[in-house]
Coordinates of C-alpha atoms and ligand atoms in Angstrom, one line a residue:
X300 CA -12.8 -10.9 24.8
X301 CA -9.4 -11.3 23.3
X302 CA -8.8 -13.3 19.9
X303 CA -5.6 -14.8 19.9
X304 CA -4.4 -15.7 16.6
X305 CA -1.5 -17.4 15.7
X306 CA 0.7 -17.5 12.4
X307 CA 3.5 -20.4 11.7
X308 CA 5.4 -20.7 8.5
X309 CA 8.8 -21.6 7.2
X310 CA 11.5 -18.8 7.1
X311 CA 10.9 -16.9 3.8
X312 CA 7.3 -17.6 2.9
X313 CA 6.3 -13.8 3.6
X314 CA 5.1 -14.1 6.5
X315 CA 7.2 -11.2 8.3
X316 CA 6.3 -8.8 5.8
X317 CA 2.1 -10.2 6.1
X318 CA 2.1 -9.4 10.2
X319 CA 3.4 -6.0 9.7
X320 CA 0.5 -5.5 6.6
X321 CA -2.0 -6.7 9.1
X322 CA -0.9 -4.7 12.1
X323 CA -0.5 -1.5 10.8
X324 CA -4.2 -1.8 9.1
X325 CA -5.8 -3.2 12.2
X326 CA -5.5 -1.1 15.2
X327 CA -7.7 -3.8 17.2
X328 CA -5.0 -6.1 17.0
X329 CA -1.5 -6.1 19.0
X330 CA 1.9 -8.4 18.0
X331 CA 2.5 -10.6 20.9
X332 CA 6.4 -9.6 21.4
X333 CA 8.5 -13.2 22.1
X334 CA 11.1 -13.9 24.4
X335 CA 14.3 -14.9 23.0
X336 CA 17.9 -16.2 23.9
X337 CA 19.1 -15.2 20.6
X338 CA 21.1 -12.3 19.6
X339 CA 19.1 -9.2 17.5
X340 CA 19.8 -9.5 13.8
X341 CA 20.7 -6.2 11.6
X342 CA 17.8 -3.4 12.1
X343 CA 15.6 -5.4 15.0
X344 CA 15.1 -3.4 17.9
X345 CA 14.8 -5.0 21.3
X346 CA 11.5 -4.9 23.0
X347 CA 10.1 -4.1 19.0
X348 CA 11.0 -8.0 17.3
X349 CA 11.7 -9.4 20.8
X350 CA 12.9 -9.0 24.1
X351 CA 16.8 -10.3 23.9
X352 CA 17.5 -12.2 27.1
X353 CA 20.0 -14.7 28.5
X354 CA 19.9 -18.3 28.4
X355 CA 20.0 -17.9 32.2
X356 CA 17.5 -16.0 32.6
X357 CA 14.8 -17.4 30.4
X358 CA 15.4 -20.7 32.5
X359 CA 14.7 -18.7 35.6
X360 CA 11.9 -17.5 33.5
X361 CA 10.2 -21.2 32.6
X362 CA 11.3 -22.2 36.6
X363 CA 8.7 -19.2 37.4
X364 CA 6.0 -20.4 35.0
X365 CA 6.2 -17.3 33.4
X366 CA 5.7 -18.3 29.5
X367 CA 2.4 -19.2 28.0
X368 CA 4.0 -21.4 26.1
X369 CA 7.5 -22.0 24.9
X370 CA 10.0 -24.3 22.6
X371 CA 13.8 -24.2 21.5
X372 CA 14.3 -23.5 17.9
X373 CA 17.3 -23.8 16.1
X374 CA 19.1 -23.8 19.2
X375 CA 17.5 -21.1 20.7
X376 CA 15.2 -20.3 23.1
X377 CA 11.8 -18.4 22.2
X378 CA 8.9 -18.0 24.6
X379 CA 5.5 -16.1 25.0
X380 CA 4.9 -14.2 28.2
X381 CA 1.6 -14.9 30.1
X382 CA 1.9 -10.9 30.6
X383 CA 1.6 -10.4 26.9
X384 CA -2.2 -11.7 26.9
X385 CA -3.1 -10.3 29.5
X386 CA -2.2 -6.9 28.5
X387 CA -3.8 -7.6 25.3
X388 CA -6.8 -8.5 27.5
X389 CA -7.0 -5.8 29.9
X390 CA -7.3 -3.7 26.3
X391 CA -9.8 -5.4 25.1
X392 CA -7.2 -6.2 22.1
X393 CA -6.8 -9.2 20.2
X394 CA -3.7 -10.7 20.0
X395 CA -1.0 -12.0 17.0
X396 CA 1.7 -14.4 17.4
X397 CA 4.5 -15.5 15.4
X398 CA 5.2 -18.9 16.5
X399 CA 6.6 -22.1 15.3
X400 CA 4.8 -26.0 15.1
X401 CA 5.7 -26.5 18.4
X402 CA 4.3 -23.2 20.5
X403 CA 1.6 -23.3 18.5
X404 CA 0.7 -27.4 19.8
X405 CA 1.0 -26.3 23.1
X406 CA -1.2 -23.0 23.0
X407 CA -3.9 -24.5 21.4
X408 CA -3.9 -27.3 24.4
X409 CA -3.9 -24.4 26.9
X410 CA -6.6 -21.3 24.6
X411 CA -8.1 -24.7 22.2
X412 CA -10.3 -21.5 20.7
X413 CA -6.8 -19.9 19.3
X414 CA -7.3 -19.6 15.8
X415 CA -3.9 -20.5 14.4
X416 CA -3.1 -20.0 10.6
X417 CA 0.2 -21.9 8.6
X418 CA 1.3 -19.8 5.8
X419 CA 2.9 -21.8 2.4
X420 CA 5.1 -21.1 0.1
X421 CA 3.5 -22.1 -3.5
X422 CA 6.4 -24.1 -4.4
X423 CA 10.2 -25.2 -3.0
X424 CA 11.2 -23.5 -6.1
X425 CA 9.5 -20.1 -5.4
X426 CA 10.8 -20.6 -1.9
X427 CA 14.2 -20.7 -2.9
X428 CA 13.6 -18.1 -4.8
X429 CA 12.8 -15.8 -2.0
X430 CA 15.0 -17.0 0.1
X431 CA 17.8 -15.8 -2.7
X432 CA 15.8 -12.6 -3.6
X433 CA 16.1 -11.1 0.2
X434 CA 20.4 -11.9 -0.1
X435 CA 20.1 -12.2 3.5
X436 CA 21.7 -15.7 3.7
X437 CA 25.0 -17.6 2.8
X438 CA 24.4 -20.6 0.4
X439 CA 24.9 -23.0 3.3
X440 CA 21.9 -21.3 5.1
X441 CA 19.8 -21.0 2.5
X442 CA 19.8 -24.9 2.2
X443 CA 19.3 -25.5 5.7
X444 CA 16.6 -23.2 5.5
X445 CA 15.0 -25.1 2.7
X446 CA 15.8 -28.7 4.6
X447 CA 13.2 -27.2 7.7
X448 CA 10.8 -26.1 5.3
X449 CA 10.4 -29.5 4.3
X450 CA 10.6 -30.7 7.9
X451 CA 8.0 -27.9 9.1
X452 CA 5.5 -27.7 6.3
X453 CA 3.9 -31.5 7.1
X454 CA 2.7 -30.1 10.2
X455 CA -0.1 -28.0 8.1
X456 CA -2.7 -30.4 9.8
X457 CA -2.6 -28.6 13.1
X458 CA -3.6 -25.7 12.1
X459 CA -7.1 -24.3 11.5
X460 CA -6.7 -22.3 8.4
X461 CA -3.5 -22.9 6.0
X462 CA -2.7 -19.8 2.9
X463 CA -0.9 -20.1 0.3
X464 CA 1.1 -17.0 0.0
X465 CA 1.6 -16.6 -3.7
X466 CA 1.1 -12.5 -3.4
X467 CA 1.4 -10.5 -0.9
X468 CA -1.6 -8.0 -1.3
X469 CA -3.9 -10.8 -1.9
X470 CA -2.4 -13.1 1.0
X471 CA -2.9 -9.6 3.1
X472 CA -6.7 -9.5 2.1
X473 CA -6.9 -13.4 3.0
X474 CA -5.6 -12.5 6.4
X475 CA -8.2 -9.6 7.3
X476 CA -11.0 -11.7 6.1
X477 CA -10.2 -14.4 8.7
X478 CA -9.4 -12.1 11.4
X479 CA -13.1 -10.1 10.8
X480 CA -14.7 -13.7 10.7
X481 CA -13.2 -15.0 13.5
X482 CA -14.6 -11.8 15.0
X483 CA -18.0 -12.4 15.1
X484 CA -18.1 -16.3 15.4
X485 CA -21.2 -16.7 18.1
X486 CA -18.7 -17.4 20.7
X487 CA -17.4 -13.9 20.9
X488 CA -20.3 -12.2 20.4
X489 CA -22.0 -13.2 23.9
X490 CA -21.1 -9.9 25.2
X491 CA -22.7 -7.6 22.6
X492 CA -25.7 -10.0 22.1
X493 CA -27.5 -9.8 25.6
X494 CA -28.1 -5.8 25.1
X495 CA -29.5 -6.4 21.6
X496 CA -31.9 -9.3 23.0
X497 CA -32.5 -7.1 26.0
X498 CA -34.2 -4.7 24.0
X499 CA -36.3 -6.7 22.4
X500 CA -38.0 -7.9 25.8
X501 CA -42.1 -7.3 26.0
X502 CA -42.7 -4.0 27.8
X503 CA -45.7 -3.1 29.7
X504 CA -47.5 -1.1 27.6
X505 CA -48.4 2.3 29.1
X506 CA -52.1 3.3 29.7
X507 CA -53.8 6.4 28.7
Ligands
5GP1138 P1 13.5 -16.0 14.0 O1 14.7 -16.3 14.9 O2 13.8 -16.2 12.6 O3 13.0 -14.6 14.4 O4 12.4 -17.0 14.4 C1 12.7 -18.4 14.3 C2 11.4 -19.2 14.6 O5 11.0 -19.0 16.0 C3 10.2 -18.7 13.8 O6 9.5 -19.9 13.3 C4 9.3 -18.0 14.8 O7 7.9 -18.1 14.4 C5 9.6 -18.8 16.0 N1 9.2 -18.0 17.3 C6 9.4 -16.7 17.5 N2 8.9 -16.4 18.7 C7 8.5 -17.5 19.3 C8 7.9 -17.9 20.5 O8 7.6 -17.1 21.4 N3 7.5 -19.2 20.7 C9 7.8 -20.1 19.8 N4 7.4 -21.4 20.1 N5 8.3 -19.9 18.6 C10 8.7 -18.6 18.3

C-alpha cells in the first residue's frame, strides 16, 4: 500500500534541501516528479526536478484527465501525473510530493489518508535571511518571495503535521520520524497483520 506524503512550504524555508535528505536515506520512498510549464532553472535536469512541457500541451494534458491534481503558480502551470502513483504503487513505494496550498487541498479531497506536512520558517527575519544567504534572487524577488510567504503560511491549518525548520539535521530527523509512524498506523498494516493472526489460530492437536 502506498503512503503518499506531501510537503508545502514557502520558497526558502529548506525544504528542497530536506526532500533530497529524506530520499537519499529512504530507499522505500520515491519523489513524485511534477509537470511544469515553466522553463528549467540553472542545474535542474528535465525528467530529474520536473518534466518541462508547453502550455499547450499541459492543457491537452488536464483535457485528458491526466493530473492527479493540479494548480497555476506564479503564473505557471504545475501538475501531478495519475502515472506517478501508480508507479509508485505498482512498487510497492511510497510516494513524496512537493506541492503548494492549493495541490495539496485537492489531493487530500481525492487520497483524504495523504499525510501532508507544511514546513516554517522560524521567523520572516531568518527567512530573509535565507533567502539572501542562497544569492539566488534580485532584491525585487526576494520581497515578492517574502510577500507569498506571508500569503502562503496562514494556510498551516490544512495540513496534518506543520515543522518548524530551524536546522536542517534536526528538521531531517523530524521528517523520518513521521514517515516511520505514518508507516505503521493500523490502517496500513492490514496486509502484514492477517499472517501474524493467522498463526495464532487453534490447531488440532496431533494424537499419539
Ligand atoms: P518552483 O517553481 O520554485 O520549483 O515551485 C513553485 C511552487 O510550485 C512550489 O511551491 C512547489 O511546491 C509547487 N509545485 C511544484 N510541483 C507542483 C505540482 O505538481 N502541483 C502543485 N500544485 N504545485 C507544485
Amino acid at each position: 500500500m502506498t503512503t503518499v506524503f506531501i510537503i508545502s512550504a514557502p520558497s526558502g524555508s529548506g525544504k528542497s534541501t530536506l526532500v533530497t535528505r529524506l530520499l537519499g536515506a529512504d530507499p522505500g520512498l520515491r519523489f513524485s516528479v511534477s509537470y511544469t510549464t515553466r522553463k528549467p532553472r540553472g542545474n535542474e535536469k528535465p525528467g530529474e526536478n520536473y518534466v518541462y512541457i508547453s502550455r499547450q500541451d499541459f492543457l491537452a494534458r488536464i483535457a485528458q484527465d491526466e493530473f492527479l491534481e493540479h494548480a497555476e503558480v506564479f503564473g505557471n502551470f504545475y501538475g501531478t501525473s495519475r502515472e506517478v502513483l501508480d508507479q509508485a504503487q505498482q512498487e510497492g513505494k511510497d510516494l513524496m510530493l512537493d506541492i503548494d496550498v492549493q495541490g495539496a487541498r485537492q489531493l487530500k479531497k481525492t487520497i483524504p489518508e495523504a499525510v501532508s506536512i507544511f514546513i516554517l520558517p522560524p521567523s520572516r527575519d531568518i527567512l530573509e535571511q535565507r533567502l539572501r544567504a542562497r544569492s539566488e534572487d534580485s532584491e525585487d524577488v526576494i520581497q515578492r518571495r517574502l510577500r507569498e510567504a506571508a500569503e502562503e503560511i496562514r494556510n498551516y491549518e490544512q495540513y496534518d503535521y506543520v515543522l518548524v525548520n530551524h536546522q536542517v539535521e534536526e528538521s531531517t530527523v523530524t521528517l523520518a520520524a513521521i514517515i516511520k509512524a505514518e508507516r505503521v498506523r493500523r490502517i496500513r498494516m492490514e496486509r502484514q497483520i492477517g499472517p501474524i493472526l493467522k498463526s495464532f489460530e487453534v490447531r488440532p492437536t496431533v494424537l499419539r
